[in-house]
Amino acid sequence: MKVAFNVKLQEKDLYRFNIYQAYTGLQGWVSVILGILAFVMAKVTFGEKSFEYTFLYIAVGLLFWFYMPVSFWFRAKATLKTNEVLANELHYEVSEEQIHVTQNEESGELPWDAVYKIISNKNQILIYTNRINAYIIPMEQIGEQYAGFKEIAEKKLERFRLKLKA
């Protein structure tokens, strides 16, 4: 069995990947908790201390909650402008032997035993080669080929290395 499809990443795809990476790790949780603590402190200081303290806590809370998402958006835009590999279309052929990726004259193979894990959600499939780096496949671009991809992945990888949506 073989599944083939093309992928052209957009800014939103890189943005979603960066957000997923950040907020499923410690850094994301810490920023959310610190943002909440800053807003709690703003409520505690409101009326008790000068307005500057309350304003400062609100500003710090907003910084923790919005800095990372905004910076990820600008990073995704910049990455697609400067990285030709990510900006151009990739052709994937997924078989029971490997995942073959082609772009123009260049190609590469990813054997199934080199796949760290595969995660999918409603927006994308992430094929990790290690804890940080992943191939990003937007769901809207894989379309009907997802069922075949999922079937092959379930045959080739152990259950604990797969987190695929239905």
Tab-separated table of C-alpha atoms in Angstrom:
chain	number	residue	atom	x	y	z
A	1	MET	CA	0.000	0.000	0.000
A	2	LYS	CA	1.226	3.500	-0.851
A	3	VAL	CA	-0.193	6.948	-0.110
A	4	ALA	CA	0.976	10.062	-1.984
A	5	PHE	CA	0.136	13.725	-1.431
A	6	ASN	CA	1.611	17.214	-1.767
A	7	VAL	CA	2.136	19.737	1.016
A	8	LYS	CA	2.795	23.461	0.771
A	9	LEU	CA	3.172	24.948	4.233
A	10	GLN	CA	1.539	28.243	5.068
A	11	GLU	CA	2.212	30.657	7.915
A	12	LYS	CA	-0.691	29.274	9.928
A	13	ASP	CA	0.754	25.744	9.733
A	14	LEU	CA	4.127	26.765	11.177
A	15	TYR	CA	2.349	28.917	13.756
A	16	ARG	CA	0.188	25.991	14.914
A	17	PHE	CA	3.262	23.766	15.173
A	18	ASN	CA	5.144	26.335	17.270
A	19	ILE	CA	2.139	26.895	19.545
A	20	TYR	CA	1.704	23.137	19.981
A	21	GLN	CA	5.397	22.704	20.801
A	22	ALA	CA	5.407	25.559	23.310
A	23	TYR	CA	2.144	24.926	25.127
A	24	THR	CA	2.523	21.173	25.493
A	25	GLY	CA	5.868	21.721	27.205
A	26	LEU	CA	6.960	23.297	30.455
A	27	GLN	CA	7.591	26.742	28.952
A	28	GLY	CA	3.960	27.124	27.883
A	29	TRP	CA	2.528	26.012	31.199
A	30	VAL	CA	4.842	28.315	33.130
A	31	SER	CA	3.848	31.316	31.002
A	32	VAL	CA	0.145	30.582	31.502
A	33	ILE	CA	0.562	30.165	35.277
A	34	LEU	CA	2.684	33.315	35.592
A	35	GLY	CA	0.095	35.244	33.573
A	36	ILE	CA	-2.660	34.057	35.907
A	37	LEU	CA	-0.575	34.975	38.967
A	38	ALA	CA	0.042	38.457	37.564
A	39	PHE	CA	-3.704	38.991	37.060
A	40	VAL	CA	-4.402	37.707	40.589
A	41	MET	CA	-1.846	40.165	41.941
A	42	ALA	CA	-3.488	42.961	39.933
A	43	LYS	CA	-6.809	42.123	41.586
A	44	VAL	CA	-5.194	41.973	45.037
A	45	THR	CA	-3.430	45.322	44.597
A	46	PHE	CA	-6.435	47.093	43.056
A	47	GLY	CA	-7.495	49.751	45.546
A	48	GLU	CA	-4.889	48.636	48.112
A	49	LYS	CA	-1.760	49.981	46.377
A	50	SER	CA	-1.213	52.757	43.879
A	51	PHE	CA	-2.627	52.380	40.388
A	52	GLU	CA	0.891	51.887	38.978
A	53	TYR	CA	1.246	48.515	40.753
A	54	THR	CA	-2.078	47.273	39.402
A	55	PHE	CA	-1.229	48.500	35.904
A	56	LEU	CA	2.197	46.863	36.093
A	57	TYR	CA	0.708	43.480	37.085
A	58	ILE	CA	-1.840	43.692	34.261
A	59	ALA	CA	0.929	44.544	31.783
A	60	VAL	CA	3.053	41.611	33.006
A	61	GLY	CA	0.056	39.256	32.739
A	62	LEU	CA	-0.647	40.384	29.185
A	63	LEU	CA	3.018	40.012	28.338
A	64	PHE	CA	3.070	36.397	29.535
A	65	TRP	CA	-0.149	35.527	27.719
A	66	PHE	CA	0.419	37.295	24.422
A	67	TYR	CA	4.153	37.613	23.848
A	68	MET	CA	4.744	33.981	22.834
A	69	PRO	CA	1.787	33.669	20.427
A	70	VAL	CA	2.571	36.991	18.738
A	71	SER	CA	6.277	36.200	18.447
A	72	PHE	CA	5.450	32.753	17.018
A	73	TRP	CA	3.284	34.366	14.334
A	74	PHE	CA	6.061	36.728	13.243
A	75	ARG	CA	8.606	33.891	13.401
A	76	ALA	CA	6.422	31.740	11.120
A	77	LYS	CA	6.140	34.574	8.591
A	78	ALA	CA	9.891	35.190	8.642
A	79	THR	CA	10.724	31.494	8.370
A	80	LEU	CA	8.640	31.016	5.233
A	81	LYS	CA	10.261	34.065	3.640
A	82	THR	CA	13.813	32.907	4.339
A	83	ASN	CA	13.623	29.095	4.171
A	84	GLU	CA	13.122	27.795	0.630
A	85	VAL	CA	12.641	24.198	1.738
A	86	LEU	CA	9.666	25.061	3.932
A	87	ALA	CA	8.257	27.649	1.525
A	88	ASN	CA	8.094	25.329	-1.499
A	89	GLU	CA	5.830	22.358	-2.112
A	90	LEU	CA	6.876	18.940	-0.800
A	91	HIS	CA	5.710	15.642	-2.294
A	92	TYR	CA	5.229	12.788	0.197
A	93	GLU	CA	5.003	9.088	-0.645
A	94	VAL	CA	4.214	6.972	2.386
A	95	SER	CA	4.689	3.223	2.047
A	96	GLU	CA	5.246	0.341	4.429
A	97	GLU	CA	9.013	0.655	3.872
A	98	GLN	CA	9.502	4.396	4.439
A	99	ILE	CA	8.301	7.959	4.100
A	100	HIS	CA	9.792	9.429	0.913
A	101	VAL	CA	9.868	13.224	0.587
A	102	THR	CA	10.674	14.987	-2.696
A	103	GLN	CA	11.102	18.638	-3.578
A	104	ASN	CA	12.228	19.632	-7.054
A	105	GLU	CA	15.406	17.606	-7.665
A	106	GLU	CA	16.045	16.804	-3.995
A	107	SER	CA	14.655	13.811	-2.146
A	108	GLY	CA	15.012	12.030	1.155
A	109	GLU	CA	13.838	8.885	2.851
A	110	LEU	CA	12.677	8.476	6.423
A	111	PRO	CA	12.579	4.806	7.426
A	112	TRP	CA	9.847	3.909	9.885
A	113	ASP	CA	12.363	2.926	12.561
A	114	ALA	CA	13.701	6.533	12.476
A	115	VAL	CA	10.268	7.969	13.314
A	116	TYR	CA	10.207	9.086	16.960
A	117	LYS	CA	6.415	9.508	17.134
A	118	ILE	CA	3.432	10.697	15.124
A	119	ILE	CA	0.764	12.999	16.511
A	120	SER	CA	-2.317	14.266	14.738
A	121	ASN	CA	-5.035	16.709	15.686
A	122	LYS	CA	-7.797	18.435	13.753
A	123	ASN	CA	-5.314	20.753	12.001
A	124	GLN	CA	-2.169	18.771	11.316
A	125	ILE	CA	-0.110	15.612	11.422
A	126	LEU	CA	3.301	15.898	13.038
A	127	ILE	CA	5.865	13.226	12.151
A	128	TYR	CA	8.619	13.635	14.722
A	129	THR	CA	12.154	12.517	13.966
A	130	ASN	CA	13.217	13.484	17.517
A	131	ARG	CA	11.652	15.350	20.441
A	132	ILE	CA	11.844	18.738	18.695
A	133	ASN	CA	11.874	18.367	14.901
A	134	ALA	CA	8.873	17.238	12.922
A	135	TYR	CA	7.469	17.081	9.428
A	136	ILE	CA	4.283	19.168	9.383
A	137	ILE	CA	1.411	17.891	7.249
A	138	PRO	CA	-1.723	20.068	7.303
A	139	MET	CA	-4.930	18.014	7.466
A	140	GLU	CA	-6.570	20.115	4.768
A	141	GLN	CA	-3.790	19.124	2.364
A	142	ILE	CA	-3.622	15.396	3.100
A	143	GLY	CA	-7.406	15.192	2.763
A	144	GLU	CA	-8.774	11.748	1.968
A	145	GLN	CA	-5.291	10.217	2.045
A	146	TYR	CA	-5.345	10.437	5.862
A	147	ALA	CA	-7.094	7.073	6.237
A	148	GLY	CA	-4.401	5.310	4.207
A	149	PHE	CA	-1.626	7.161	6.040
A	150	LYS	CA	-3.127	6.217	9.395
A	151	GLU	CA	-3.434	2.562	8.380
A	152	ILE	CA	0.217	2.357	7.338
A	153	ALA	CA	1.430	4.206	10.451
A	154	GLU	CA	-0.552	1.896	12.745
A	155	LYS	CA	1.071	-1.141	11.086
A	156	LYS	CA	4.613	0.222	11.291
A	157	LEU	CA	4.807	1.953	14.685
A	158	GLU	CA	4.202	0.762	18.217
A	159	ARG	CA	1.013	2.033	19.818
A	160	PHE	CA	2.822	4.278	22.330
A	161	ARG	CA	4.515	6.154	19.462
A	162	LEU	CA	1.182	7.034	17.843
A	163	LYS	CA	-1.400	9.582	18.893
A	164	LEU	CA	-3.695	9.758	15.883
A	165	LYS	CA	-7.176	11.177	15.795
A	166	ALA	CA	-9.949	8.964	14.473
